[in-house]
PDB file of C-alpha atoms in Angstrom:
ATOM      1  CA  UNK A   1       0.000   0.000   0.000  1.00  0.00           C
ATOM      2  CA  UNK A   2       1.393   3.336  -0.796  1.00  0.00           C
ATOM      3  CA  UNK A   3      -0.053   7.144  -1.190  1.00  0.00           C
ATOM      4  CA  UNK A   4      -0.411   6.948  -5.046  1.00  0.00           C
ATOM      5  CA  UNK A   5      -2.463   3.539  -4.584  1.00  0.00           C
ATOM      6  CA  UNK A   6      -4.796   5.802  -1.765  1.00  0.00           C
ATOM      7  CA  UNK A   7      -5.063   8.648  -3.396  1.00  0.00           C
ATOM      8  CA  UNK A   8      -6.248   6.684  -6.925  1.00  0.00           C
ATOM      9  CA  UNK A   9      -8.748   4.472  -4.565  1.00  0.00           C
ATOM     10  CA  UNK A  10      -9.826   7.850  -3.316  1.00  0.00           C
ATOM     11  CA  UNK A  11     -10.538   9.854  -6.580  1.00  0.00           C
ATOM     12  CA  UNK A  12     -12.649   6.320  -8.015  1.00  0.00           C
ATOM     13  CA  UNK A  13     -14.571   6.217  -4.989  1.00  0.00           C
ATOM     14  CA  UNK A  14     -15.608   9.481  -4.962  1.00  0.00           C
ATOM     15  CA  UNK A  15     -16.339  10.362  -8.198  1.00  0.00           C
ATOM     16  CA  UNK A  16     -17.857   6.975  -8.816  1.00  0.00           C
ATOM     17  CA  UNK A  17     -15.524   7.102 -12.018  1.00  0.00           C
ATOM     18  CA  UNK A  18     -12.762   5.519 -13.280  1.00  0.00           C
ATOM     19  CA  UNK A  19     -12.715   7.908 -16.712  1.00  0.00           C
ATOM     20  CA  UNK A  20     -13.766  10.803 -14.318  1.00  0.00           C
ATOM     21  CA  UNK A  21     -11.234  10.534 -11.864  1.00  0.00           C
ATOM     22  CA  UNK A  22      -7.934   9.195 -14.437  1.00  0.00           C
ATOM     23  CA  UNK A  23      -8.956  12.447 -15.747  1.00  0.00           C
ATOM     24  CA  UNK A  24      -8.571  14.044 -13.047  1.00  0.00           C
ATOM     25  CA  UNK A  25      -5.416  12.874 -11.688  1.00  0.00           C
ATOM     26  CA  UNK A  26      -4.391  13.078 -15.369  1.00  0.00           C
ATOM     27  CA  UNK A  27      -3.252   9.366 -15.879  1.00  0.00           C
ATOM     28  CA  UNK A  28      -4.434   6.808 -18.172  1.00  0.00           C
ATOM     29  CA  UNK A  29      -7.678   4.871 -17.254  1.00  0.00           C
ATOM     30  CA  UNK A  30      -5.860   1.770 -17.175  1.00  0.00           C
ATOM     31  CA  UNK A  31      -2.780   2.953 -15.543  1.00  0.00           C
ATOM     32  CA  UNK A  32      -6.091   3.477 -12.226  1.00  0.00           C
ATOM     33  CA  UNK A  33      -7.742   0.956 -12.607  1.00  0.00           C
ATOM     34  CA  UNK A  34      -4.211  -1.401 -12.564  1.00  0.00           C
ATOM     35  CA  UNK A  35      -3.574   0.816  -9.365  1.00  0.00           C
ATOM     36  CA  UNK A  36      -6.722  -0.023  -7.784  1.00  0.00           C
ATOM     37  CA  UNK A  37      -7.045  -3.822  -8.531  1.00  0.00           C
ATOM     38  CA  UNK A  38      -3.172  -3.867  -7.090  1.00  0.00           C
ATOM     39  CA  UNK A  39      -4.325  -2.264  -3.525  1.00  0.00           C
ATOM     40  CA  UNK A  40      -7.665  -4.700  -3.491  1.00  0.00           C
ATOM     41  CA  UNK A  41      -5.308  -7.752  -3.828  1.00  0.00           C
ATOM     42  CA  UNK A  42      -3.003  -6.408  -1.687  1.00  0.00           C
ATOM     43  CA  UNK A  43      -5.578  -6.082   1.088  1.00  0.00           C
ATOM     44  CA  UNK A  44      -7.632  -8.964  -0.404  1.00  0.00           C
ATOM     45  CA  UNK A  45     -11.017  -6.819  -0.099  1.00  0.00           C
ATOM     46  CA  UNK A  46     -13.342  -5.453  -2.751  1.00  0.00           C
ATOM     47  CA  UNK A  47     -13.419  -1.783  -2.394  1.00  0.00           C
ATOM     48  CA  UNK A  48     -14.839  -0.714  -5.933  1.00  0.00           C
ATOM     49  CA  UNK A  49     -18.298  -2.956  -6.864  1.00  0.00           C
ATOM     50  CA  UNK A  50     -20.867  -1.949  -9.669  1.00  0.00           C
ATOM     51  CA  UNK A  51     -23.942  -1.919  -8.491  1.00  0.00           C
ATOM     52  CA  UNK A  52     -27.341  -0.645 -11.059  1.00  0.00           C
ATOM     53  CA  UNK A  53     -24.940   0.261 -13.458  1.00  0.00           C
ATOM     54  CA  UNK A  54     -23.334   2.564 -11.448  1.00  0.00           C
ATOM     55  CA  UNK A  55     -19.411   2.372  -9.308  1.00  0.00           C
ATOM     56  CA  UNK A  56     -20.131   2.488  -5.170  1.00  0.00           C
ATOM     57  CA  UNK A  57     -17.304   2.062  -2.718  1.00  0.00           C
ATOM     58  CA  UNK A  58     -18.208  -0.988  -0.483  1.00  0.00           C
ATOM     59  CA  UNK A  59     -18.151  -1.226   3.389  1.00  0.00           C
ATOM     60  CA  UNK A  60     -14.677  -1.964   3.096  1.00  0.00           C
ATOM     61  CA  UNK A  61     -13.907   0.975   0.970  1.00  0.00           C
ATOM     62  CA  UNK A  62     -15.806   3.280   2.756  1.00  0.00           C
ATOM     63  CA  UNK A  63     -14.135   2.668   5.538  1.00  0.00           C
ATOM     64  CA  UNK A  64     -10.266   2.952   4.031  1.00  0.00           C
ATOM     65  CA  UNK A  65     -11.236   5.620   2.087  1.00  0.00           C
ATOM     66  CA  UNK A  66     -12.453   7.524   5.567  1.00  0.00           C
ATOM     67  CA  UNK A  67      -9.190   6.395   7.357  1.00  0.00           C
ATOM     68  CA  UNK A  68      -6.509   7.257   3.745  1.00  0.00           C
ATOM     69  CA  UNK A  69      -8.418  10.827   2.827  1.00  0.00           C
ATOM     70  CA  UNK A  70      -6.572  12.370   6.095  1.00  0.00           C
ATOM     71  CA  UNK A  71      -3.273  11.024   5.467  1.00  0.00           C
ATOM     72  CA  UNK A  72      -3.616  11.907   1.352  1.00  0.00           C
ATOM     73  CA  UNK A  73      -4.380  15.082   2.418  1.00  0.00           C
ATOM     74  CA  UNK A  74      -1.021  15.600   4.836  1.00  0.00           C
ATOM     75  CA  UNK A  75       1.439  13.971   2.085  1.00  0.00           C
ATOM     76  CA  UNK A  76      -0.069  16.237  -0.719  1.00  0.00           C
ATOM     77  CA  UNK A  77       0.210  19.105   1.224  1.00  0.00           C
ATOM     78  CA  UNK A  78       3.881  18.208   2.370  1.00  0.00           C
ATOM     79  CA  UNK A  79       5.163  17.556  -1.104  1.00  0.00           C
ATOM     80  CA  UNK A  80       3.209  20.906  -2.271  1.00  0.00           C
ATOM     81  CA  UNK A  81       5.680  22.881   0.720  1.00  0.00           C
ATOM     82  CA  UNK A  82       8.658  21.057  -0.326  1.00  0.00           C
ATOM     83  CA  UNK A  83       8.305  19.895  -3.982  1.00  0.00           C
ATOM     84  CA  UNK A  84       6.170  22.315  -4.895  1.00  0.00           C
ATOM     85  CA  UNK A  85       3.323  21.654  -7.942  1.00  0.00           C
ATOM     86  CA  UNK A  86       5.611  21.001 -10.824  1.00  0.00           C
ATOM     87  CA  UNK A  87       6.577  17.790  -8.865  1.00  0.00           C
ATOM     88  CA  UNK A  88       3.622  16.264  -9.974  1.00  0.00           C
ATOM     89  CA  UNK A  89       4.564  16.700 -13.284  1.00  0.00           C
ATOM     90  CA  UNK A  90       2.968  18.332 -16.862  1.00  0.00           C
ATOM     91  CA  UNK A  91      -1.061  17.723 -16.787  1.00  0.00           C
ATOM     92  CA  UNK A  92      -3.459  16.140 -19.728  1.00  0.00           C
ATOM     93  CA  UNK A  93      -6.510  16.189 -20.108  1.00  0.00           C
ATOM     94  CA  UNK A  94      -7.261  11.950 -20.982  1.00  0.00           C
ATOM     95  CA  UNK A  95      -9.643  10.790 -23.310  1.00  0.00           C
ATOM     96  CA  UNK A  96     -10.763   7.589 -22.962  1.00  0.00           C
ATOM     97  CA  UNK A  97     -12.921   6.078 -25.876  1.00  0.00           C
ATOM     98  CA  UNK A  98     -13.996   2.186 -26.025  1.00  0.00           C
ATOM     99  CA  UNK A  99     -14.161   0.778 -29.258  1.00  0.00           C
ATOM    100  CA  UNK A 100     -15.520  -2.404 -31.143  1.00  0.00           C
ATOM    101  CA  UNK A 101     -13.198  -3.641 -33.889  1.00  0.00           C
ATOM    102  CA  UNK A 102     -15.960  -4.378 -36.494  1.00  0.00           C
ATOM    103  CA  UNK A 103     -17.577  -0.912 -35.656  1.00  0.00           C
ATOM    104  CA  UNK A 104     -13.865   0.341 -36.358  1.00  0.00           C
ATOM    105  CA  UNK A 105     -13.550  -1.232 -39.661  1.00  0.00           C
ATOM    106  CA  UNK A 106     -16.272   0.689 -40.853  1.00  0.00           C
ATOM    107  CA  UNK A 107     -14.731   3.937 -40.063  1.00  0.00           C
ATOM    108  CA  UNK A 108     -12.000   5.716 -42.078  1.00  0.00           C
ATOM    109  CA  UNK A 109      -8.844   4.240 -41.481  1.00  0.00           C
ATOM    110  CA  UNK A 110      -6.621   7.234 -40.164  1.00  0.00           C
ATOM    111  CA  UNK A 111      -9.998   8.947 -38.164  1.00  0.00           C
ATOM    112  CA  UNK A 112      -8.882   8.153 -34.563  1.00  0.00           C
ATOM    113  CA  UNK A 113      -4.793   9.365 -35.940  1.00  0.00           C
ATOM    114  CA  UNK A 114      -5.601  12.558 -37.073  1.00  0.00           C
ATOM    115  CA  UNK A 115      -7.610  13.846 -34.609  1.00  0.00           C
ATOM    116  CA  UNK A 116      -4.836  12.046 -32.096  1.00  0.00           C
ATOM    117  CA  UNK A 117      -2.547  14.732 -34.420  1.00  0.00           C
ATOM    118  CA  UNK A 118      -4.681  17.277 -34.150  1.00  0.00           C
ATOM    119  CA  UNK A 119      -4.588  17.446 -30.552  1.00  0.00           C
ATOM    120  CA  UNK A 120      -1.036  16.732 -29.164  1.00  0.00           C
ATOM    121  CA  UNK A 121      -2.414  17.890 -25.628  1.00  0.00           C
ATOM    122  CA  UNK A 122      -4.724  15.189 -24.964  1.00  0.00           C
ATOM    123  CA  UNK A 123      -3.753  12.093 -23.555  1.00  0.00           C
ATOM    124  CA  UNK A 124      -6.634   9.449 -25.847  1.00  0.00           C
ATOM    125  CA  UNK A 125      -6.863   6.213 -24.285  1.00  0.00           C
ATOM    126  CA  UNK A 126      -8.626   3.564 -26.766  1.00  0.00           C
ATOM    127  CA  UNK A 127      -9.376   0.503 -25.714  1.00  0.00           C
ATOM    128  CA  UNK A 128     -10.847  -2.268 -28.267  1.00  0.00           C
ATOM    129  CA  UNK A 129     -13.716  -4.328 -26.573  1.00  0.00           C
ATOM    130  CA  UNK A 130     -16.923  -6.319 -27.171  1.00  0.00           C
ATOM    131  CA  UNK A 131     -20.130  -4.157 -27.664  1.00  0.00           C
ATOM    132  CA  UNK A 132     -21.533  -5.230 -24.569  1.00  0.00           C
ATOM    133  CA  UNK A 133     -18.770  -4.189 -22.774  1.00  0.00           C
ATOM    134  CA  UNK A 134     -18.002  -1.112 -24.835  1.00  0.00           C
ATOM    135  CA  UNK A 135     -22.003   0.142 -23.707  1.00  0.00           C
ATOM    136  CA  UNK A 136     -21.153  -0.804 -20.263  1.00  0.00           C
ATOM    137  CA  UNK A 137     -18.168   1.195 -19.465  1.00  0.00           C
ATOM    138  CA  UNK A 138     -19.620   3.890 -21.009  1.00  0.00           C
ATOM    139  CA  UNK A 139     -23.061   3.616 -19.218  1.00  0.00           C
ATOM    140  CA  UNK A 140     -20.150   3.317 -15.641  1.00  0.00           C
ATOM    141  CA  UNK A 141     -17.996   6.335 -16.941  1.00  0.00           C
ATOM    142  CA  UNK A 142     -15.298   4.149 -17.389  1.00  0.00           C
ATOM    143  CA  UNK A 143     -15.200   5.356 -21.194  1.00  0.00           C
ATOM    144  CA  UNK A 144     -16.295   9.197 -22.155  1.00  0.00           C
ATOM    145  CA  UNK A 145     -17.482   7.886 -25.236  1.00  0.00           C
ATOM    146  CA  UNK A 146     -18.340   4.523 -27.347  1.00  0.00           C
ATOM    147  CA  UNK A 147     -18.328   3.616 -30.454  1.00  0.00           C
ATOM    148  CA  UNK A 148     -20.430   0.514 -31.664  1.00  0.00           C
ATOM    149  CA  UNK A 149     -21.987  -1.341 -34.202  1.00  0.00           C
ATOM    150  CA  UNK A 150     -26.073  -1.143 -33.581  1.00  0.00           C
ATOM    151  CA  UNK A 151     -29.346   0.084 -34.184  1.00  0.00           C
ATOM    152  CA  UNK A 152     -31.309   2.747 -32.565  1.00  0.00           C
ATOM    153  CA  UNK A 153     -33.280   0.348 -30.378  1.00  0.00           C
ATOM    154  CA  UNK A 154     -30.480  -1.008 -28.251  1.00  0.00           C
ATOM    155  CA  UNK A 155     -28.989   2.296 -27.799  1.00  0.00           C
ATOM    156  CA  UNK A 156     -32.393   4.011 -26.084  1.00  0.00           C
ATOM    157  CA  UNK A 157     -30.016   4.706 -22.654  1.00  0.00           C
ATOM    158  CA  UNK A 158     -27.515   6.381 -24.173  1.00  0.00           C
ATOM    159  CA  UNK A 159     -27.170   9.804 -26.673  1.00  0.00           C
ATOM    160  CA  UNK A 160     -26.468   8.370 -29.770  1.00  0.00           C
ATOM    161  CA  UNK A 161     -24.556   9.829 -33.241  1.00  0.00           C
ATOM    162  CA  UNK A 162     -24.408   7.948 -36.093  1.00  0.00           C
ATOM    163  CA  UNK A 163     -21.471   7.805 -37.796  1.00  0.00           C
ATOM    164  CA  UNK A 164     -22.044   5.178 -40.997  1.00  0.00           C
ATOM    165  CA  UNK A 165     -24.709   3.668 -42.380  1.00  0.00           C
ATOM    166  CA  UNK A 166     -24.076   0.232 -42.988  1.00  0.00           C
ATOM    167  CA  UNK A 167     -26.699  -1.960 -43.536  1.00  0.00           C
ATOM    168  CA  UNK A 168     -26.690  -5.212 -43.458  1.00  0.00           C
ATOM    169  CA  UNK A 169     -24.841  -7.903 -45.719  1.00  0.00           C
ATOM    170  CA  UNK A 170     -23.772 -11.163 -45.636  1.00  0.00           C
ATOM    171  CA  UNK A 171     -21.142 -13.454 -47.360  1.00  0.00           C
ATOM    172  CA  UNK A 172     -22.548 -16.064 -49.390  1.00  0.00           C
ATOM    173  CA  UNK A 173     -20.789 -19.287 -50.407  1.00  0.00           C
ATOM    174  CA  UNK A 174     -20.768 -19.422 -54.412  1.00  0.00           C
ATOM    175  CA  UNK A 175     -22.540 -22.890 -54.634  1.00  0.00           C
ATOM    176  CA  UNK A 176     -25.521 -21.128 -52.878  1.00  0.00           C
ATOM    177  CA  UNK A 177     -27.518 -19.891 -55.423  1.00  0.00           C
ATOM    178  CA  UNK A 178     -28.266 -16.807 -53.086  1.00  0.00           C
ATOM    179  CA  UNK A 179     -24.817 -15.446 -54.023  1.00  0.00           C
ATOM    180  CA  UNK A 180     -26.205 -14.740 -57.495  1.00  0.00           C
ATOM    181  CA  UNK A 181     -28.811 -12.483 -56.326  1.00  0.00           C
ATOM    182  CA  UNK A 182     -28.119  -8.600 -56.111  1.00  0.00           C
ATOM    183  CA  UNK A 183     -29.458  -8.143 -52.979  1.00  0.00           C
ATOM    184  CA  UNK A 184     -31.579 -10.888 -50.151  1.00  0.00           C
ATOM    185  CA  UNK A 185     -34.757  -9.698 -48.486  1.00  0.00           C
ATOM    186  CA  UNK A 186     -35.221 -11.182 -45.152  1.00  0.00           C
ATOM    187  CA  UNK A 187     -37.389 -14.424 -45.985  1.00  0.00           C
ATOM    188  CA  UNK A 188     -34.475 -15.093 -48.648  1.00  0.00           C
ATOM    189  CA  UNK A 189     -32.808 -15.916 -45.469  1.00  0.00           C
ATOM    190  CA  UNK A 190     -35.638 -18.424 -43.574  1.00  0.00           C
ATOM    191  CA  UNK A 191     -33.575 -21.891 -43.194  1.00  0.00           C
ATOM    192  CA  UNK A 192     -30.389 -20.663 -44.744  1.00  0.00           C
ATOM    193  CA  UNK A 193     -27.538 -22.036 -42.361  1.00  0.00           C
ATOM    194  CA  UNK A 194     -25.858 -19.114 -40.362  1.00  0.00           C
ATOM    195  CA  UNK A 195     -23.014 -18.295 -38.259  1.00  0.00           C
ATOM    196  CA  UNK A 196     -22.906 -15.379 -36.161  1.00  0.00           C
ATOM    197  CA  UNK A 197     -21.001 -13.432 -33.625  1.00  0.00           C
ATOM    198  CA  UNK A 198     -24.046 -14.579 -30.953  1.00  0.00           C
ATOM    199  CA  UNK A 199     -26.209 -12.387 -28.864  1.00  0.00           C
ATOM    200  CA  UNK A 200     -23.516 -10.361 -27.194  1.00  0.00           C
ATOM    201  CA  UNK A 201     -23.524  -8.741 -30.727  1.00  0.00           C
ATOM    202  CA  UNK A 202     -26.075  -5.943 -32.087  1.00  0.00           C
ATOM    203  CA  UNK A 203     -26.168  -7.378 -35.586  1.00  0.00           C
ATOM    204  CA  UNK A 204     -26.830 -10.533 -33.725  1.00  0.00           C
ATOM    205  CA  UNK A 205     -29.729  -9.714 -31.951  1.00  0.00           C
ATOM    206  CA  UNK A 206     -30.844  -7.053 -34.426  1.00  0.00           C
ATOM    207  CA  UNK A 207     -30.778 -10.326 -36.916  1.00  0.00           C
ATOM    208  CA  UNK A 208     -32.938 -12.831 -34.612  1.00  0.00           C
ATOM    209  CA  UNK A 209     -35.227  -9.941 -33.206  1.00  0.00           C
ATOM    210  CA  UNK A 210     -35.992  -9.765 -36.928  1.00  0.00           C
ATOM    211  CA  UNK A 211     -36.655 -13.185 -38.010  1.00  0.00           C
ATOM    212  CA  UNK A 212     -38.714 -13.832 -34.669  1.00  0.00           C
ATOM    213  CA  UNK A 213     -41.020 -10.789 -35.724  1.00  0.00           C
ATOM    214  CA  UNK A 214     -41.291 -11.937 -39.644  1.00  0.00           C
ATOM    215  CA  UNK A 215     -41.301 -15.886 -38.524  1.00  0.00           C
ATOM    216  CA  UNK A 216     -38.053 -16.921 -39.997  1.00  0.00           C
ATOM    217  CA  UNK A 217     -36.261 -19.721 -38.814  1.00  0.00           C
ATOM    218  CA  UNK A 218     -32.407 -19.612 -40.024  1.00  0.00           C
ATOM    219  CA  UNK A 219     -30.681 -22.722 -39.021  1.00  0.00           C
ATOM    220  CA  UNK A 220     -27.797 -21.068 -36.697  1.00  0.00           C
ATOM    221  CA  UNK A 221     -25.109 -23.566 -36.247  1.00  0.00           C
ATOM    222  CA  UNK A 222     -22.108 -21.993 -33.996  1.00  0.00           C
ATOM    223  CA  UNK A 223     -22.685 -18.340 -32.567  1.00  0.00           C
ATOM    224  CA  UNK A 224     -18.683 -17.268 -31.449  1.00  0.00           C
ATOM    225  CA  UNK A 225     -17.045 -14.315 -30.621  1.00  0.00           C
ATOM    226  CA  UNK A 226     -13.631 -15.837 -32.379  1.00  0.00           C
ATOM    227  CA  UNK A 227     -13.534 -14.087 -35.808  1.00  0.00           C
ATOM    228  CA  UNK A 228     -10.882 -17.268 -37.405  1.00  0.00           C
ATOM    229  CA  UNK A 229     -13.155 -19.805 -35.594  1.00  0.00           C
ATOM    230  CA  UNK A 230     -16.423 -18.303 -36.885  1.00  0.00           C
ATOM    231  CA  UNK A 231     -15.040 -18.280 -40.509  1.00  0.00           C
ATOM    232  CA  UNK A 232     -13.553 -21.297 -40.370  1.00  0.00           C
ATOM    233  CA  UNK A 233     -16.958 -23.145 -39.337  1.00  0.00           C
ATOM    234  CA  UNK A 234     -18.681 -20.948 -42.262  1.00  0.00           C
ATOM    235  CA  UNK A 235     -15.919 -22.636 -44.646  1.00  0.00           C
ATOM    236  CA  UNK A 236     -16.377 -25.921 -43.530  1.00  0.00           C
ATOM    237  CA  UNK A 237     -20.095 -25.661 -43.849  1.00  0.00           C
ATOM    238  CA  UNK A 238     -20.374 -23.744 -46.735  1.00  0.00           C
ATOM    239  CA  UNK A 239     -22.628 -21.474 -44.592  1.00  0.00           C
ATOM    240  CA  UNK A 240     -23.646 -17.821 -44.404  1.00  0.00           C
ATOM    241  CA  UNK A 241     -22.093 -14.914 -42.117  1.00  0.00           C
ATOM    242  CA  UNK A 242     -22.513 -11.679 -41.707  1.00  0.00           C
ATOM    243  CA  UNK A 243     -19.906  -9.277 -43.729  1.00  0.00           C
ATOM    244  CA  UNK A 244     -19.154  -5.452 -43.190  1.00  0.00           C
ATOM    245  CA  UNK A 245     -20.187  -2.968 -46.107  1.00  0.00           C
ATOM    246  CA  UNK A 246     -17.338  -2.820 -49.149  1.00  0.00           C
ATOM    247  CA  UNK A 247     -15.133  -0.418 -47.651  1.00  0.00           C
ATOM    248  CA  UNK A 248     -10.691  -0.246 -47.732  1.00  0.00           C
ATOM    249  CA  UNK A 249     -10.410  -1.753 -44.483  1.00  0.00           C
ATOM    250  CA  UNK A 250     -12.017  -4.680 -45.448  1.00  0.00           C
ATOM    251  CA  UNK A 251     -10.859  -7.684 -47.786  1.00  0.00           C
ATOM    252  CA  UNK A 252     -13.352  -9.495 -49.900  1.00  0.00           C
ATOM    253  CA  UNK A 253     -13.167 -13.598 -49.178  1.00  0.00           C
ATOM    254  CA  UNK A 254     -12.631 -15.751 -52.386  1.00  0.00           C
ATOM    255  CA  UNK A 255     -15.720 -17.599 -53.103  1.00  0.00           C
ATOM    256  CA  UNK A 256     -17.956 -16.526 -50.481  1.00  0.00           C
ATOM    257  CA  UNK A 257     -19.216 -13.113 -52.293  1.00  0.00           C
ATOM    258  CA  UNK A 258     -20.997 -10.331 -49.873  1.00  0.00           C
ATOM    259  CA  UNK A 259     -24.989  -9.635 -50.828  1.00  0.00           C
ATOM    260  CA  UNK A 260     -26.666  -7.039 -49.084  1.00  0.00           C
ATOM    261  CA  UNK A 261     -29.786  -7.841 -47.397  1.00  0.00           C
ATOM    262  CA  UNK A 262     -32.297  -5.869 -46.607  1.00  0.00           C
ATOM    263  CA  UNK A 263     -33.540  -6.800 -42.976  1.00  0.00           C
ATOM    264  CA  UNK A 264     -35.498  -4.652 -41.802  1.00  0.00           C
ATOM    265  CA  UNK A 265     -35.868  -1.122 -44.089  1.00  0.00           C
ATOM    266  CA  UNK A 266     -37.598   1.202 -41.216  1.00  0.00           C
ATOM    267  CA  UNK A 267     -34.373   0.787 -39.303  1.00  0.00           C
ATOM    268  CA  UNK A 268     -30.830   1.835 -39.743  1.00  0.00           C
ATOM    269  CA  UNK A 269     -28.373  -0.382 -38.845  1.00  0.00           C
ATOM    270  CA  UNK A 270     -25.151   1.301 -38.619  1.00  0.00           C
ATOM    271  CA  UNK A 271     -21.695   2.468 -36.672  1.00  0.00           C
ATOM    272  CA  UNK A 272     -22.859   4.904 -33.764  1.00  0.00           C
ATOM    273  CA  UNK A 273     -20.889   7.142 -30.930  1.00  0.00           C
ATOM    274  CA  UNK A 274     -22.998   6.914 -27.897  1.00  0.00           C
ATOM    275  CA  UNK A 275     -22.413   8.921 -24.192  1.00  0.00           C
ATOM    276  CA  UNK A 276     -23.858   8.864 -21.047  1.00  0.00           C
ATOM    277  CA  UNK A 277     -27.629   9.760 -21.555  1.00  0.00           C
ATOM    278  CA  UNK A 278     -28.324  13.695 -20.992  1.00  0.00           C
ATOM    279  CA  UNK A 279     -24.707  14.285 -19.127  1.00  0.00           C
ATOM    280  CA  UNK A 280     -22.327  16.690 -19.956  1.00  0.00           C
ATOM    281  CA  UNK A 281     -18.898  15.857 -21.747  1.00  0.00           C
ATOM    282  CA  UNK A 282     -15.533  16.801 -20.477  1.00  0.00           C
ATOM    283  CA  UNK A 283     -13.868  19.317 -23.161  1.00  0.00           C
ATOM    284  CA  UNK A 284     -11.614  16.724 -24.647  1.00  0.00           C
ATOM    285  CA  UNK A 285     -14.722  14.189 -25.250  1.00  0.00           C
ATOM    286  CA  UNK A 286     -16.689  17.000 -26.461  1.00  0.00           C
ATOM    287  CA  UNK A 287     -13.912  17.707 -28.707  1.00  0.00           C
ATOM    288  CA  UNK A 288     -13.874  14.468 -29.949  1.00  0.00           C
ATOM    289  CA  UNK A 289     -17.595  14.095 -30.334  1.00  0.00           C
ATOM    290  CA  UNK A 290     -17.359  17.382 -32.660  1.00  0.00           C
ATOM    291  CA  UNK A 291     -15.379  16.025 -34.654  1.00  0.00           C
ATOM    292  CA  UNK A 292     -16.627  12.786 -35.167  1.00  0.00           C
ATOM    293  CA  UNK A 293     -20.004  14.881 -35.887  1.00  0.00           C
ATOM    294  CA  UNK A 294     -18.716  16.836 -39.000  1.00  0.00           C
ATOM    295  CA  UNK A 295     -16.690  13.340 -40.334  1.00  0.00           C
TER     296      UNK A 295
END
């Protein structure tokens, strides 16, 4: 246990935040949260636990952070008499943005670089995860802002910005004689075998909640998170999966051409930014929601 363990405890339990208080104490928001796991092992407690959605000390950490706050406070002030502010080094703002890969791919390749170059004073923390958990850590504050693959109805907690358009498509093997067609309305689709990316997905569940409103019954055999496995058990039988939109990050797959399909044409399936519903962004997120706006 040290003072720069405490004093990270201290700014996540009060401000209920990891992304709030790493930007705070200017430091990454993994940099914290390492620092905070480290002092619960340490002391083999829990202090930090999510509870509704939302970061609460527990008994435990009520109770350190009530006993460490006074002895923070003394250090800090001692190093401020003797060390004076520029000890604690130059100040960033951090931006911390979490990020499905799929939802990236659909994006312009150098978007996240340039503004990165555009604003050599922020410290931009981007960390690649599932959309489940990308909503999630937004929904905690853990990330200022998300971006996601999705469709309006799954994102009715959060302020949403759409960024693409994408549609839906899918990748056809050539002995199907779908793959011929231009484009697949949904019934196209009733019995056709599928793999997907399973209900931790949007384009998962925006797929099933379809077919369960239309009655269509596609013959799902493997849902997987594992992009090679997925593909691989679409190879081996010569099934269908779902394919981005024709863009330069993306490589077309030799004999399994990509045939959009139009699921469901009231909705918009697409890649979104989403915050924290009705809050506030700091400057450097609303920076960065700006200026995904006017891409």
């Amino acid at each position: 246990m040290d003072i720069r363990q405490l004093e990270y405890f201290i700014a996540v339990a009060r401000l209920r935040s990891y992304t709030k208080a790493a930007d705070e104490l200017f430091i990454t928001r993994q940099a914290l949260s390492k620092a905070v796991h480290n002092l619960e092992q340490e002391l083999g407690e829990t202090l930090i636990a999510q509870r509704d959605g939302t970061l609460e000390p527990t008994e435990t950490g009520r109770t350190l952070m009530a006993d460490a706050q006074p002895v923070v406070d003394v250090y800090r002030a001692l190093e401020r008499r003797y060390l004076g502010e520029a000890a604690r080094g130059e100040r960033m703002p951090l931006l911390s943005v979490s990020l499905v890969p799929g939802a990236a791919l659909t994006l312009p390749r150098t978007i996240i670089d340039r503004f990165a170059d555009e604003h050599p004073n922020l410290l931009l923390s981007v960390e690649s995860s599932p959309t489940d958990m990308a909503l999630a850590m937004v929904k905690t504050g853990e990330s200022d802002i998300g971006i996601v693959g999705s469709a309006p109805q799954y994102l009715t907690d959060f302020d949403a910005l759409q960024l693409v358009e994408t549609g839906t498509y899918v990748h056809v093997p050539v002995a199907n004689p779908l793959s011929r067609r231009e484009r697949l309305g949904a019934h196209d689709l009733d019995g056709q075998p599928f793999v997907t990316f399973g209900k931790r997905d949007h384009l998962h569940r925006f797929f099933m909640d379809t077919c369960a409103d239309l009655g269509i019954e596609p013959n799902v055999l493997m849902t997987t998170s594992n992009v090679d496995l997925l593909t691989s058990c679409a190879l081996q039988n010569e099934a269908l999966m779902f394919g981005l939109p024709p863009n330069e990050n993306v490589d077309p797959i030799p004999d399994y051409p990509l045939v959009p399909v139009d699921l469901r044409p009231d909705v918009s399936f697409g890649t979104y930014a989403v915050k924290r519903k009705g809050e506030p962004l700091s400057p450097a997120a609303q920076a960065f929601w700006n200026y995904l706006a006017g891409e």
